[in-house]
mmCIF file of N, CA and C in Angstrom:
data_model
loop_
_atom_site.group_PDB
_atom_site.id
_atom_site.type_symbol
_atom_site.label_atom_id
_atom_site.label_comp_id
_atom_site.label_asym_id
_atom_site.label_seq_id
_atom_site.Cartn_x
_atom_site.Cartn_y
_atom_site.Cartn_z
ATOM 1 N N MET A 12 0.836 -1.203 0.000
ATOM 2 C CA MET A 12 0.000 0.000 0.000
ATOM 3 C C MET A 12 0.871 1.253 0.000
ATOM 4 N N GLY A 13 2.035 1.197 0.599
ATOM 5 C CA GLY A 13 2.906 2.363 0.617
ATOM 6 C C GLY A 13 2.478 3.385 1.651
ATOM 7 N N VAL A 14 3.081 4.537 1.570
ATOM 8 C CA VAL A 14 2.817 5.609 2.523
ATOM 9 C C VAL A 14 1.559 6.370 2.119
ATOM 10 N N VAL A 15 0.699 6.644 3.094
ATOM 11 C CA VAL A 15 -0.528 7.398 2.853
ATOM 12 C C VAL A 15 -0.365 8.765 3.506
ATOM 13 N N THR A 16 -0.598 9.826 2.736
ATOM 14 C CA THR A 16 -0.515 11.189 3.269
ATOM 15 C C THR A 16 -1.904 11.625 3.712
ATOM 16 N N ILE A 17 -2.004 12.105 4.954
ATOM 17 C CA ILE A 17 -3.309 12.538 5.478
ATOM 18 C C ILE A 17 -3.185 13.915 6.128
ATOM 19 N N THR A 18 -4.369 14.446 6.536
ATOM 20 C CA THR A 18 -4.446 15.730 7.221
ATOM 21 C C THR A 18 -5.124 15.537 8.581
ATOM 22 N N ASP A 19 -5.191 16.616 9.354
ATOM 23 C CA ASP A 19 -5.863 16.576 10.666
ATOM 24 C C ASP A 19 -7.243 15.924 10.573
ATOM 25 N N ASN A 20 -8.011 16.282 9.534
ATOM 26 C CA ASN A 20 -9.388 15.793 9.397
ATOM 27 C C ASN A 20 -9.474 14.278 9.263
ATOM 28 N N GLN A 21 -8.430 13.660 8.731
ATOM 29 C CA GLN A 21 -8.451 12.212 8.486
ATOM 30 C C GLN A 21 -7.791 11.414 9.607
ATOM 31 N N PHE A 22 -7.166 12.091 10.556
ATOM 32 C CA PHE A 22 -6.352 11.414 11.563
ATOM 33 C C PHE A 22 -7.141 10.389 12.370
ATOM 34 N N GLU A 23 -8.297 10.765 12.844
ATOM 35 C CA GLU A 23 -9.059 9.827 13.681
ATOM 36 C C GLU A 23 -9.404 8.553 12.918
ATOM 37 N N ALA A 24 -9.941 8.690 11.717
ATOM 38 C CA ALA A 24 -10.346 7.514 10.933
ATOM 39 C C ALA A 24 -9.147 6.674 10.494
ATOM 40 N N GLU A 25 -8.088 7.332 10.044
ATOM 41 C CA GLU A 25 -6.937 6.609 9.479
ATOM 42 C C GLU A 25 -5.994 6.038 10.532
ATOM 43 N N VAL A 26 -5.904 6.696 11.689
ATOM 44 C CA VAL A 26 -4.922 6.282 12.703
ATOM 45 C C VAL A 26 -5.606 5.737 13.952
ATOM 46 N N LEU A 27 -6.438 6.549 14.593
ATOM 47 C CA LEU A 27 -7.007 6.155 15.875
ATOM 48 C C LEU A 27 -7.978 4.985 15.753
ATOM 49 N N GLN A 28 -8.664 4.868 14.620
ATOM 50 C CA GLN A 28 -9.629 3.787 14.445
ATOM 51 C C GLN A 28 -9.073 2.610 13.643
ATOM 52 N N ALA A 29 -7.797 2.647 13.312
ATOM 53 C CA ALA A 29 -7.201 1.569 12.510
ATOM 54 C C ALA A 29 -7.124 0.276 13.312
ATOM 55 N N SER A 30 -7.329 -0.838 12.634
ATOM 56 C CA SER A 30 -7.257 -2.135 13.305
ATOM 57 C C SER A 30 -5.813 -2.621 13.432
ATOM 58 N N GLU A 31 -4.947 -2.184 12.507
ATOM 59 C CA GLU A 31 -3.546 -2.601 12.543
ATOM 60 C C GLU A 31 -2.674 -1.520 13.179
ATOM 61 N N PRO A 32 -1.430 -1.841 13.547
ATOM 62 C CA PRO A 32 -0.516 -0.804 14.044
ATOM 63 C C PRO A 32 -0.299 0.256 12.957
ATOM 64 N N VAL A 33 -0.133 1.509 13.383
ATOM 65 C CA VAL A 33 0.057 2.614 12.441
ATOM 66 C C VAL A 33 1.309 3.399 12.830
ATOM 67 N N LEU A 34 2.206 3.570 11.867
ATOM 68 C CA LEU A 34 3.383 4.400 12.057
ATOM 69 C C LEU A 34 3.095 5.747 11.407
ATOM 70 N N VAL A 35 3.132 6.809 12.211
ATOM 71 C CA VAL A 35 2.899 8.150 11.675
ATOM 72 C C VAL A 35 4.242 8.874 11.609
ATOM 73 N N TYR A 36 4.562 9.325 10.408
ATOM 74 C CA TYR A 36 5.815 10.033 10.149
ATOM 75 C C TYR A 36 5.497 11.515 9.984
ATOM 76 N N PHE A 37 5.989 12.331 10.899
ATOM 77 C CA PHE A 37 5.780 13.779 10.845
ATOM 78 C C PHE A 37 6.996 14.419 10.197
ATOM 79 N N TRP A 38 6.748 15.322 9.244
ATOM 80 C CA TRP A 38 7.840 15.920 8.486
ATOM 81 C C TRP A 38 7.484 17.346 8.089
ATOM 82 N N ALA A 39 8.451 18.044 7.510
ATOM 83 C CA ALA A 39 8.231 19.402 6.994
ATOM 84 C C ALA A 39 9.123 19.595 5.767
ATOM 85 N N PRO A 40 8.635 20.348 4.769
ATOM 86 C CA PRO A 40 9.426 20.544 3.546
ATOM 87 C C PRO A 40 10.714 21.326 3.788
ATOM 88 N N TRP A 41 10.774 22.115 4.846
ATOM 89 C CA TRP A 41 11.957 22.913 5.153
ATOM 90 C C TRP A 41 12.975 22.162 6.001
ATOM 91 N N CYS A 42 12.701 20.911 6.321
ATOM 92 C CA CYS A 42 13.519 20.117 7.242
ATOM 93 C C CYS A 42 14.489 19.222 6.476
ATOM 94 N N GLY A 43 15.793 19.536 6.592
ATOM 95 C CA GLY A 43 16.817 18.738 5.916
ATOM 96 C C GLY A 43 16.822 17.272 6.321
ATOM 97 N N PRO A 44 16.843 16.959 7.638
ATOM 98 C CA PRO A 44 16.823 15.549 8.051
ATOM 99 C C PRO A 44 15.580 14.790 7.570
ATOM 100 N N CYS A 45 14.468 15.510 7.358
ATOM 101 C CA CYS A 45 13.252 14.855 6.841
ATOM 102 C C CYS A 45 13.502 14.300 5.442
ATOM 103 N N ARG A 46 14.304 15.024 4.652
ATOM 104 C CA ARG A 46 14.611 14.543 3.300
ATOM 105 C C ARG A 46 15.421 13.254 3.355
ATOM 106 N N LEU A 47 16.223 13.082 4.406
ATOM 107 C CA LEU A 47 16.969 11.839 4.586
ATOM 108 C C LEU A 47 16.054 10.702 5.035
ATOM 109 N N MET A 48 15.067 11.027 5.840
ATOM 110 C CA MET A 48 14.154 10.011 6.389
ATOM 111 C C MET A 48 13.113 9.533 5.388
ATOM 112 N N ALA A 49 12.698 10.396 4.458
ATOM 113 C CA ALA A 49 11.595 10.058 3.545
ATOM 114 C C ALA A 49 11.802 8.726 2.818
ATOM 115 N N PRO A 50 12.970 8.480 2.188
ATOM 116 C CA PRO A 50 13.130 7.197 1.497
ATOM 117 C C PRO A 50 13.131 6.011 2.448
ATOM 118 N N ILE A 51 13.595 6.211 3.686
ATOM 119 C CA ILE A 51 13.578 5.133 4.682
ATOM 120 C C ILE A 51 12.140 4.790 5.042
ATOM 121 N N VAL A 52 11.323 5.816 5.250
ATOM 122 C CA VAL A 52 9.910 5.599 5.584
ATOM 123 C C VAL A 52 9.208 4.872 4.432
ATOM 124 N N ASP A 53 9.518 5.262 3.196
ATOM 125 C CA ASP A 53 8.936 4.583 2.027
ATOM 126 C C ASP A 53 9.315 3.101 2.002
ATOM 127 N N LYS A 54 10.589 2.795 2.266
ATOM 128 C CA LYS A 54 11.055 1.401 2.254
ATOM 129 C C LYS A 54 10.390 0.591 3.359
ATOM 130 N N VAL A 55 10.263 1.193 4.527
ATOM 131 C CA VAL A 55 9.613 0.507 5.648
ATOM 132 C C VAL A 55 8.143 0.235 5.310
ATOM 133 N N ALA A 56 7.484 1.207 4.693
ATOM 134 C CA ALA A 56 6.076 1.031 4.307
ATOM 135 C C ALA A 56 5.924 -0.153 3.361
ATOM 136 N N ASP A 57 6.839 -0.261 2.401
ATOM 137 C CA ASP A 57 6.774 -1.375 1.447
ATOM 138 C C ASP A 57 7.092 -2.708 2.138
ATOM 139 N N ALA A 58 8.125 -2.720 2.961
ATOM 140 C CA ALA A 58 8.580 -3.960 3.592
ATOM 141 C C ALA A 58 7.582 -4.513 4.608
ATOM 142 N N TYR A 59 6.855 -3.621 5.291
ATOM 143 C CA TYR A 59 5.958 -4.058 6.363
ATOM 144 C C TYR A 59 4.481 -3.892 6.009
ATOM 145 N N SER A 60 4.182 -3.744 4.738
ATOM 146 C CA SER A 60 2.802 -3.426 4.324
ATOM 147 C C SER A 60 1.781 -4.467 4.772
ATOM 148 N N ASP A 61 2.211 -5.691 5.021
ATOM 149 C CA ASP A 61 1.274 -6.738 5.440
ATOM 150 C C ASP A 61 0.886 -6.642 6.918
ATOM 151 N N ARG A 62 1.642 -5.851 7.717
ATOM 152 C CA ARG A 62 1.322 -5.777 9.144
ATOM 153 C C ARG A 62 1.411 -4.388 9.748
ATOM 154 N N LEU A 63 1.577 -3.376 8.894
ATOM 155 C CA LEU A 63 1.736 -2.013 9.394
ATOM 156 C C LEU A 63 1.205 -1.018 8.366
ATOM 157 N N LYS A 64 0.468 -0.042 8.856
ATOM 158 C CA LYS A 64 0.022 1.068 8.012
ATOM 159 C C LYS A 64 0.976 2.233 8.273
ATOM 160 N N VAL A 65 1.448 2.874 7.207
ATOM 161 C CA VAL A 65 2.373 3.993 7.363
ATOM 162 C C VAL A 65 1.718 5.272 6.851
ATOM 163 N N ILE A 66 1.664 6.268 7.723
ATOM 164 C CA ILE A 66 1.023 7.545 7.452
ATOM 165 C C ILE A 66 2.069 8.651 7.472
ATOM 166 N N LYS A 67 1.927 9.595 6.564
ATOM 167 C CA LYS A 67 2.837 10.741 6.492
ATOM 168 C C LYS A 67 2.013 12.001 6.738
ATOM 169 N N MET A 68 2.496 12.845 7.639
ATOM 170 C CA MET A 68 1.790 14.096 7.940
ATOM 171 C C MET A 68 2.765 15.260 7.953
ATOM 172 N N GLU A 69 2.452 16.265 7.163
ATOM 173 C CA GLU A 69 3.255 17.490 7.186
ATOM 174 C C GLU A 69 2.836 18.289 8.421
ATOM 175 N N VAL A 70 3.809 18.770 9.203
ATOM 176 C CA VAL A 70 3.475 19.391 10.491
ATOM 177 C C VAL A 70 2.776 20.739 10.384
ATOM 178 N N ASP A 71 3.241 21.619 9.517
ATOM 179 C CA ASP A 71 2.695 22.984 9.506
ATOM 180 C C ASP A 71 1.194 23.065 9.202
ATOM 181 N N PRO A 72 0.672 22.334 8.205
ATOM 182 C CA PRO A 72 -0.779 22.443 7.952
ATOM 183 C C PRO A 72 -1.642 21.589 8.886
ATOM 184 N N ASN A 73 -1.038 20.835 9.798
ATOM 185 C CA ASN A 73 -1.799 19.914 10.652
ATOM 186 C C ASN A 73 -1.493 20.110 12.142
ATOM 187 N N PRO A 74 -1.732 21.327 12.656
ATOM 188 C CA PRO A 74 -1.340 21.635 14.038
ATOM 189 C C PRO A 74 -2.093 20.823 15.093
ATOM 190 N N GLU A 75 -3.328 20.425 14.810
ATOM 191 C CA GLU A 75 -4.101 19.677 15.811
ATOM 192 C C GLU A 75 -3.437 18.342 16.121
ATOM 193 N N THR A 76 -3.063 17.615 15.070
ATOM 194 C CA THR A 76 -2.438 16.310 15.262
ATOM 195 C C THR A 76 -1.052 16.457 15.866
ATOM 196 N N VAL A 77 -0.303 17.468 15.446
ATOM 197 C CA VAL A 77 1.028 17.725 15.999
ATOM 198 C C VAL A 77 0.923 17.929 17.514
ATOM 199 N N LYS A 78 -0.079 18.702 17.937
ATOM 200 C CA LYS A 78 -0.278 18.958 19.368
ATOM 201 C C LYS A 78 -0.713 17.678 20.088
ATOM 202 N N LEU A 79 -1.652 16.968 19.506
ATOM 203 C CA LEU A 79 -2.161 15.730 20.093
ATOM 204 C C LEU A 79 -1.037 14.712 20.302
ATOM 205 N N CYS A 80 -0.133 14.623 19.333
ATOM 206 C CA CYS A 80 0.950 13.640 19.377
ATOM 207 C C CYS A 80 2.211 14.173 20.052
ATOM 208 N N LYS A 81 2.127 15.411 20.563
ATOM 209 C CA LYS A 81 3.249 16.037 21.267
ATOM 210 C C LYS A 81 4.537 16.023 20.436
ATOM 211 N N VAL A 82 4.413 16.382 19.173
ATOM 212 C CA VAL A 82 5.580 16.441 18.292
ATOM 213 C C VAL A 82 6.316 17.746 18.566
ATOM 214 N N GLU A 83 7.566 17.647 18.974
ATOM 215 C CA GLU A 83 8.349 18.835 19.301
ATOM 216 C C GLU A 83 9.395 19.154 18.249
ATOM 217 N N GLY A 84 9.717 18.193 17.415
ATOM 218 C CA GLY A 84 10.695 18.408 16.356
ATOM 219 C C GLY A 84 10.465 17.421 15.230
ATOM 220 N N VAL A 85 10.973 17.737 14.065
ATOM 221 C CA VAL A 85 10.837 16.830 12.927
ATOM 222 C C VAL A 85 12.225 16.466 12.400
ATOM 223 N N PRO A 86 12.353 15.306 11.801
ATOM 224 C CA PRO A 86 11.331 14.274 11.620
ATOM 225 C C PRO A 86 10.967 13.603 12.947
ATOM 226 N N ALA A 87 9.737 13.127 13.018
ATOM 227 C CA ALA A 87 9.272 12.432 14.216
ATOM 228 C C ALA A 87 8.442 11.224 13.807
ATOM 229 N N LEU A 88 8.517 10.192 14.621
ATOM 230 C CA LEU A 88 7.726 8.983 14.394
ATOM 231 C C LEU A 88 6.868 8.743 15.626
ATOM 232 N N ARG A 89 5.626 8.334 15.383
ATOM 233 C CA ARG A 89 4.734 7.904 16.457
ATOM 234 C C ARG A 89 4.123 6.584 16.010
ATOM 235 N N LEU A 90 4.199 5.597 16.883
ATOM 236 C CA LEU A 90 3.607 4.300 16.582
ATOM 237 C C LEU A 90 2.334 4.141 17.397
ATOM 238 N N PHE A 91 1.229 3.974 16.698
ATOM 239 C CA PHE A 91 -0.076 3.818 17.336
ATOM 240 C C PHE A 91 -0.544 2.380 17.247
ATOM 241 N N GLN A 92 -1.161 1.914 18.336
ATOM 242 C CA GLN A 92 -1.868 0.643 18.337
ATOM 243 C C GLN A 92 -3.126 0.849 19.161
ATOM 244 N N ALA A 93 -4.241 0.406 18.615
ATOM 245 C CA ALA A 93 -5.528 0.536 19.306
ATOM 246 C C ALA A 93 -5.790 1.976 19.743
ATOM 247 N N GLY A 94 -5.425 2.936 18.895
ATOM 248 C CA GLY A 94 -5.727 4.339 19.151
ATOM 249 C C GLY A 94 -4.810 5.036 20.135
ATOM 250 N N GLU A 95 -3.748 4.364 20.591
ATOM 251 C CA GLU A 95 -2.838 4.972 21.561
ATOM 252 C C GLU A 95 -1.412 4.951 21.057
ATOM 253 N N VAL A 96 -0.636 5.963 21.483
ATOM 254 C CA VAL A 96 0.786 5.998 21.137
ATOM 255 C C VAL A 96 1.496 4.923 21.954
ATOM 256 N N ARG A 97 2.144 3.995 21.279
ATOM 257 C CA ARG A 97 2.889 2.921 21.949
ATOM 258 C C ARG A 97 4.380 3.237 22.021
ATOM 259 N N ASP A 98 4.864 4.041 21.062
ATOM 260 C CA ASP A 98 6.277 4.395 21.061
ATOM 261 C C ASP A 98 6.456 5.651 20.233
ATOM 262 N N SER A 99 7.566 6.354 20.472
ATOM 263 C CA SER A 99 7.812 7.584 19.716
ATOM 264 C C SER A 99 9.312 7.796 19.539
ATOM 265 N N SER A 100 9.648 8.550 18.504
ATOM 266 C CA SER A 100 11.033 8.864 18.202
ATOM 267 C C SER A 100 11.079 10.240 17.555
ATOM 268 N N GLU A 101 12.072 11.022 17.893
ATOM 269 C CA GLU A 101 12.259 12.332 17.262
ATOM 270 C C GLU A 101 13.668 12.401 16.707
ATOM 271 N N GLY A 102 13.803 12.998 15.540
ATOM 272 C CA GLY A 102 15.104 13.116 14.893
ATOM 273 C C GLY A 102 15.295 12.041 13.841
ATOM 274 N N ALA A 103 16.225 12.286 12.932
ATOM 275 C CA ALA A 103 16.500 11.340 11.854
ATOM 276 C C ALA A 103 17.174 10.084 12.418
ATOM 277 N N ILE A 104 16.703 8.923 11.968
ATOM 278 C CA ILE A 104 17.312 7.653 12.371
ATOM 279 C C ILE A 104 17.473 6.769 11.138
ATOM 280 N N THR A 105 18.333 5.787 11.236
ATOM 281 C CA THR A 105 18.604 4.898 10.105
ATOM 282 C C THR A 105 17.463 3.900 9.920
ATOM 283 N N LYS A 106 17.470 3.227 8.774
ATOM 284 C CA LYS A 106 16.464 2.204 8.508
ATOM 285 C C LYS A 106 16.542 1.106 9.574
ATOM 286 N N GLN A 107 17.748 0.717 9.940
ATOM 287 C CA GLN A 107 17.919 -0.310 10.967
ATOM 288 C C GLN A 107 17.285 0.142 12.284
ATOM 289 N N LYS A 108 17.474 1.404 12.656
ATOM 290 C CA LYS A 108 16.878 1.928 13.895
ATOM 291 C C LYS A 108 15.352 1.962 13.808
ATOM 292 N N VAL A 109 14.828 2.296 12.629
ATOM 293 C CA VAL A 109 13.367 2.279 12.449
ATOM 294 C C VAL A 109 12.852 0.855 12.641
ATOM 295 N N GLU A 110 13.550 -0.120 12.066
ATOM 296 C CA GLU A 110 13.128 -1.518 12.206
ATOM 297 C C GLU A 110 13.201 -1.968 13.670
ATOM 298 N N GLU A 111 14.258 -1.539 14.379
ATOM 299 C CA GLU A 111 14.370 -1.870 15.811
ATOM 300 C C GLU A 111 13.260 -1.201 16.617
ATOM 301 N N PHE A 112 12.888 0.014 16.226
ATOM 302 C CA PHE A 112 11.809 0.774 16.858
ATOM 303 C C PHE A 112 10.471 0.023 16.697
ATOM 304 N N LEU A 113 10.251 -0.554 15.509
ATOM 305 C CA LEU A 113 8.993 -1.231 15.198
ATOM 306 C C LEU A 113 8.904 -2.649 15.765
ATOM 307 N N ALA A 114 10.042 -3.341 15.802
ATOM 308 C CA ALA A 114 10.060 -4.784 16.086
ATOM 309 C C ALA A 114 9.220 -5.243 17.281
ATOM 310 N N PRO A 115 9.318 -4.570 18.444
ATOM 311 C CA PRO A 115 8.557 -5.081 19.593
ATOM 312 C C PRO A 115 7.038 -4.947 19.443
ATOM 313 N N HIS A 116 6.598 -4.174 18.482
ATOM 314 C CA HIS A 116 5.164 -3.867 18.383
ATOM 315 C C HIS A 116 4.435 -4.592 17.249
ATOM 316 N N LEU A 117 5.188 -5.236 16.362
ATOM 317 C CA LEU A 117 4.558 -5.826 15.188
ATOM 318 C C LEU A 117 4.400 -7.327 15.329
ATOM 319 N N PRO A 118 3.282 -7.840 14.802
ATOM 320 C CA PRO A 118 3.138 -9.307 14.787
ATOM 321 C C PRO A 118 4.157 -9.891 13.812
ATOM 322 N N THR A 119 4.703 -11.034 14.141
ATOM 323 C CA THR A 119 5.714 -11.655 13.266
ATOM 324 C C THR A 119 5.100 -12.605 12.270
#
């Protein structure tokens, strides 16, 4: 399925009501480290598409979700399960670190 881009209006339906785990990637076009993270997020979305939904949200046009998820810097990751944040990460990380971040939360 790949990465799905959403807005504040879609957050509840796409993330909070999702039956599967959801990784939300917060980014901004002016953020250099976000440009490094984008291809990693795309690869993770493809690799884990059978057990994880990956959502991309630009921070500036979506202040409600940014506040709700307590995003203080970008790039940021929030992992949701059953409508709750199970784990979070701020700052650029490698693909291996993203996989380590996800591993405890995903069905094998």
